[in-house]
Short mmCIF file of C-alpha atoms in Angstrom, two decimals:
data_model
loop_
_atom_site.label_atom_id
_atom_site.label_comp_id
_atom_site.label_asym_id
_atom_site.label_seq_id
_atom_site.Cartn_x
_atom_site.Cartn_y
_atom_site.Cartn_z
CA UNK A 128 -51.33 15.13 11.37
CA UNK A 129 -47.88 14.99 12.98
CA UNK A 130 -47.49 16.12 16.57
CA UNK A 131 -43.77 15.82 16.82
CA UNK A 132 -41.43 18.26 15.08
CA UNK A 133 -38.09 16.81 13.88
CA UNK A 134 -35.11 19.03 14.31
CA UNK A 135 -33.34 20.49 11.25
CA UNK A 136 -30.58 18.60 9.42
CA UNK A 137 -27.15 19.50 10.73
CA UNK A 138 -25.86 20.38 7.30
CA UNK A 139 -28.86 22.56 6.28
CA UNK A 140 -28.26 25.80 4.46
CA UNK A 141 -30.46 28.95 4.16
CA UNK A 142 -31.56 28.64 0.57
CA UNK A 143 -35.09 29.87 -0.09
CA UNK A 144 -36.35 26.37 -1.02
CA UNK A 145 -34.83 24.69 2.08
CA UNK A 146 -36.05 27.29 4.54
CA UNK A 147 -39.53 27.64 3.06
CA UNK A 148 -40.08 23.89 2.75
CA UNK A 149 -39.08 23.22 6.38
CA UNK A 150 -41.11 26.26 7.59
CA UNK A 151 -44.29 24.94 5.84
CA UNK A 152 -43.62 21.47 7.24
CA UNK A 153 -43.44 22.79 10.79
CA UNK A 154 -46.46 25.05 10.28
CA UNK A 155 -48.61 22.16 9.14
CA UNK A 156 -48.17 20.25 12.38
CA UNK A 157 -50.40 20.40 15.45
CA UNK A 158 -48.04 23.02 16.96
CA UNK A 159 -48.43 25.14 13.86
CA UNK A 160 -52.22 25.19 14.36
CA UNK A 161 -51.75 26.13 18.01
CA UNK A 162 -49.48 28.98 16.98
CA UNK A 163 -52.04 30.11 14.38
CA UNK A 164 -54.73 30.30 17.07
CA UNK A 165 -52.38 32.20 19.36
CA UNK A 166 -51.68 34.62 16.51
CA UNK A 167 -55.41 35.25 16.11
CA UNK A 168 -55.71 35.93 19.84
CA UNK A 169 -52.76 38.34 19.80
CA UNK A 170 -54.00 40.30 16.81
CA UNK A 171 -57.43 40.57 18.37
CA UNK A 172 -55.91 41.97 21.64
CA UNK A 173 -53.65 44.36 19.67
CA UNK A 174 -56.61 45.67 17.67
CA UNK A 175 -58.59 46.22 20.82
CA UNK A 176 -55.71 48.24 22.33
CA UNK A 177 -55.32 50.22 19.11
CA UNK A 178 -59.03 51.07 19.23
CA UNK A 179 -58.67 52.38 22.76
CA UNK A 180 -55.68 54.57 22.00
CA UNK A 181 -56.15 55.42 18.33
CA UNK A 182 -54.65 58.73 17.40
CA UNK A 183 -54.76 59.77 13.74
CA UNK A 184 -52.85 62.98 14.53
CA UNK A 185 -49.64 61.01 15.02
CA UNK A 186 -49.88 59.47 11.53
CA UNK A 187 -50.59 62.83 9.95
CA UNK A 188 -47.56 64.41 11.67
CA UNK A 189 -45.25 61.56 10.58
CA UNK A 190 -46.49 61.75 7.00
CA UNK A 191 -46.00 65.56 6.87
CA UNK A 192 -42.44 65.28 8.24
CA UNK A 193 -41.59 62.55 5.78
CA UNK A 194 -42.92 64.59 2.85
CA UNK A 195 -40.92 67.64 4.01
CA UNK A 196 -37.87 65.34 4.52
CA UNK A 197 -37.46 66.85 7.96
CA UNK A 198 -35.57 63.83 9.32
CA UNK A 199 -34.27 65.54 12.43
CA UNK A 200 -37.79 66.45 13.57
CA UNK A 201 -38.98 62.95 12.56
CA UNK A 202 -36.41 61.23 14.78
CA UNK A 203 -37.20 63.58 17.66
CA UNK A 204 -40.92 62.84 17.27
CA UNK A 205 -40.18 59.09 17.05
CA UNK A 206 -38.10 59.20 20.24
CA UNK A 207 -40.78 61.14 22.07
CA UNK A 208 -43.59 58.86 20.90
CA UNK A 209 -41.70 55.76 21.97
CA UNK A 210 -41.89 57.05 25.58
CA UNK A 211 -45.65 57.73 25.46
CA UNK A 212 -47.93 55.58 27.56
CA UNK A 213 -49.67 54.22 24.45
CA UNK A 214 -46.46 53.04 22.75
CA UNK A 215 -44.94 51.71 25.94
CA UNK A 216 -48.12 49.60 26.43
CA UNK A 217 -47.93 48.36 22.86
CA UNK A 218 -44.25 47.57 23.29
CA UNK A 219 -44.81 45.64 26.54
CA UNK A 220 -47.53 43.54 24.91
CA UNK A 221 -45.38 42.98 21.83
CA UNK A 222 -42.34 41.90 23.94
CA UNK A 223 -44.42 39.31 25.78
CA UNK A 224 -45.68 38.03 22.42
CA UNK A 225 -42.20 37.96 20.86
CA UNK A 226 -40.65 36.09 23.79
CA UNK A 227 -43.29 33.35 24.00
CA UNK A 228 -43.85 32.78 20.33
CA UNK A 229 -40.29 32.92 19.06
CA UNK A 230 -38.93 30.99 22.02
CA UNK A 231 -41.50 28.29 21.38
CA UNK A 232 -40.72 28.23 17.69
CA UNK A 233 -36.94 28.11 18.24
CA UNK A 234 -37.34 25.20 20.69
CA UNK A 235 -39.48 23.34 18.10
CA UNK A 236 -36.99 24.01 15.29
CA UNK A 237 -34.07 22.86 17.48
CA UNK A 238 -36.02 19.72 18.42
CA UNK A 239 -35.71 20.63 22.16
CA UNK A 240 -39.52 20.56 22.67
CA UNK A 241 -42.37 18.62 21.01
CA UNK A 242 -45.15 21.04 21.89
CA UNK A 243 -45.94 24.65 22.89
CA UNK A 244 -45.20 25.29 26.57
CA UNK A 245 -45.88 28.18 28.91
CA UNK A 246 -42.24 27.83 29.97
CA UNK A 247 -41.44 29.90 26.88
CA UNK A 248 -42.85 32.97 28.55
CA UNK A 249 -40.69 32.62 31.66
CA UNK A 250 -38.56 35.76 31.32
CA UNK A 251 -37.63 37.91 34.27
CA UNK A 252 -38.72 41.64 34.27
CA UNK A 253 -35.02 42.52 33.62
CA UNK A 254 -34.80 40.18 30.63
CA UNK A 255 -38.07 41.65 29.19
CA UNK A 256 -36.62 45.14 29.69
CA UNK A 257 -33.38 44.10 27.93
CA UNK A 258 -35.36 42.82 24.97
CA UNK A 259 -37.32 46.06 24.84
CA UNK A 260 -34.10 48.06 24.76
CA UNK A 261 -32.61 45.87 22.09
CA UNK A 262 -35.76 46.22 20.02
CA UNK A 263 -35.70 49.99 20.29
CA UNK A 264 -31.99 50.31 19.54
CA UNK A 265 -32.18 48.13 16.46
CA UNK A 266 -35.26 49.95 15.19
CA UNK A 267 -33.59 53.35 15.68
CA UNK A 268 -30.50 52.14 13.87
CA UNK A 269 -32.57 51.03 10.87
CA UNK A 270 -34.67 54.23 10.86
CA UNK A 271 -31.52 56.33 10.92
CA UNK A 272 -30.07 54.35 8.06
CA UNK A 273 -33.28 54.77 6.06
CA UNK A 274 -33.39 58.48 6.82
CA UNK A 275 -29.95 59.14 5.33
CA UNK A 276 -30.37 56.81 2.40
CA UNK A 277 -32.46 53.69 1.80
CA UNK A 278 -29.47 51.42 1.22
CA UNK A 279 -27.87 51.82 4.73
CA UNK A 280 -31.25 51.15 6.30
CA UNK A 281 -31.75 47.95 4.28
CA UNK A 282 -28.21 46.84 5.09
CA UNK A 283 -28.69 47.40 8.83
CA UNK A 284 -32.11 45.72 8.81
CA UNK A 285 -30.46 42.56 7.40
CA UNK A 286 -27.34 42.61 9.61
CA UNK A 287 -29.47 43.21 12.79
CA UNK A 288 -32.14 40.74 11.74
CA UNK A 289 -31.34 38.16 14.39
CA UNK A 290 -30.49 40.39 17.38
CA UNK A 291 -33.95 40.02 18.96
CA UNK A 292 -34.01 36.24 18.43
CA UNK A 293 -30.56 35.97 19.98
CA UNK A 294 -31.84 37.63 23.17
CA UNK A 295 -34.97 35.48 23.15
CA UNK A 296 -32.85 32.31 22.86
CA UNK A 297 -30.09 33.56 25.25
CA UNK A 298 -31.86 35.68 27.93
CA UNK A 299 -28.68 36.00 30.00
CA UNK A 300 -26.73 37.67 27.22
CA UNK A 301 -25.71 41.30 27.28
CA UNK A 302 -27.07 43.88 24.83
CA UNK A 303 -23.72 44.38 23.18
CA UNK A 304 -23.19 40.64 22.80
CA UNK A 305 -26.62 40.31 21.14
CA UNK A 306 -25.78 42.95 18.53
CA UNK A 307 -22.34 41.44 17.98
CA UNK A 308 -23.83 37.95 17.55
CA UNK A 309 -26.35 39.06 14.98
CA UNK A 310 -23.63 40.91 13.08
CA UNK A 311 -21.41 37.88 13.08
CA UNK A 312 -24.15 35.40 12.19
CA UNK A 313 -25.32 37.41 9.17
CA UNK A 314 -21.81 38.14 7.85
CA UNK A 315 -21.49 36.78 4.35
CA UNK A 316 -25.20 36.04 4.03
CA UNK A 317 -26.57 39.47 3.14
CA UNK A 318 -28.10 38.58 -0.22
CA UNK A 319 -29.44 35.24 1.02
CA UNK A 320 -31.15 36.94 3.93
CA UNK A 321 -32.33 39.84 1.72
CA UNK A 322 -34.04 37.45 -0.68
CA UNK A 323 -35.52 35.42 2.16
CA UNK A 324 -36.91 38.64 3.59
CA UNK A 325 -38.64 39.41 0.30
CA UNK A 326 -40.00 35.86 0.16
CA UNK A 327 -41.35 36.07 3.72
CA UNK A 328 -43.19 39.26 2.79
CA UNK A 329 -44.63 37.55 -0.26
CA UNK A 330 -45.76 34.69 1.95
CA UNK A 331 -47.68 37.06 4.24
CA UNK A 332 -49.21 38.88 1.21
CA UNK A 333 -50.30 35.51 -0.20
CA UNK A 334 -51.95 34.81 3.13
CA UNK A 335 -53.82 38.12 2.97
CA UNK A 336 -55.24 37.10 -0.40
CA UNK A 337 -56.69 33.96 1.23
CA UNK A 338 -58.55 36.04 3.80
CA UNK A 339 -58.02 35.93 7.59
CA UNK A 340 -57.20 32.22 8.11
CA UNK A 341 -54.59 32.30 5.35
CA UNK A 342 -53.02 35.46 6.78
CA UNK A 343 -52.57 33.92 10.24
CA UNK A 344 -51.13 30.70 8.82
CA UNK A 345 -48.73 32.67 6.65
CA UNK A 346 -47.61 34.60 9.76
CA UNK A 347 -46.73 31.28 11.44
CA UNK A 348 -44.81 30.21 8.35
CA UNK A 349 -42.87 33.47 8.58
CA UNK A 350 -42.12 32.84 12.32
CA UNK A 351 -40.69 29.44 11.39
CA UNK A 352 -38.68 30.87 8.45
CA UNK A 353 -36.91 33.43 10.61
CA UNK A 354 -36.37 30.92 13.45
CA UNK A 355 -34.94 28.35 11.02
CA UNK A 356 -32.51 30.93 9.69
CA UNK A 357 -31.51 31.88 13.20
CA UNK A 358 -30.88 28.24 14.24
CA UNK A 359 -28.89 27.41 11.09
CA UNK A 360 -26.70 30.50 11.43
CA UNK A 361 -26.37 30.13 15.21
CA UNK A 362 -24.85 26.68 14.65
CA UNK A 363 -22.15 28.36 12.50
CA UNK A 364 -21.02 30.78 15.21
#
């Protein structure tokens, strides 16, 4: 099994076949196995936290508001819940995971590293906070788009797809620059990215059909797919 990951071809596009083939190739290396094991550890930790702070009442409230189409109350509830201790804890754990995993994957895709390194998690508290804010702002934008009509939400989810990865890869960037970069990178590629998004969901669903091991491997393939798209479009900036 290969240990070294070759960087992507300079002239690579973002067709489904190209992105998926390269993602599977990366995932089948030693580093892909390490990422799969890290995914297992993260999900285990997340499930443990969910068990400690499980609250079915929140889900029932959200479902009732959605059924009643009370979007104003839904957004207010969402904003309030984001500031709860439980969700802030989940968010902090998720940000640490996002930084380390995606930074590692981006480095592998770029050919800058040959293995997984703890250096990927070296973000300052301010940089972690910035990523948290970017995550919240992009999520709120998509939720608002979905609440008015599904189409604006889908459009925003595609155009803001790379904002988090941009911050992960460029920790010194500003929040506005990150949003601007994602907007510029995805310009003219909406349908390509939309189709790739559907394919990545299908990949994860296929992993679920193969039980736990398949699910975690498919998650790693998805990480590589998104990172490959980011690197290819970043080169075009």
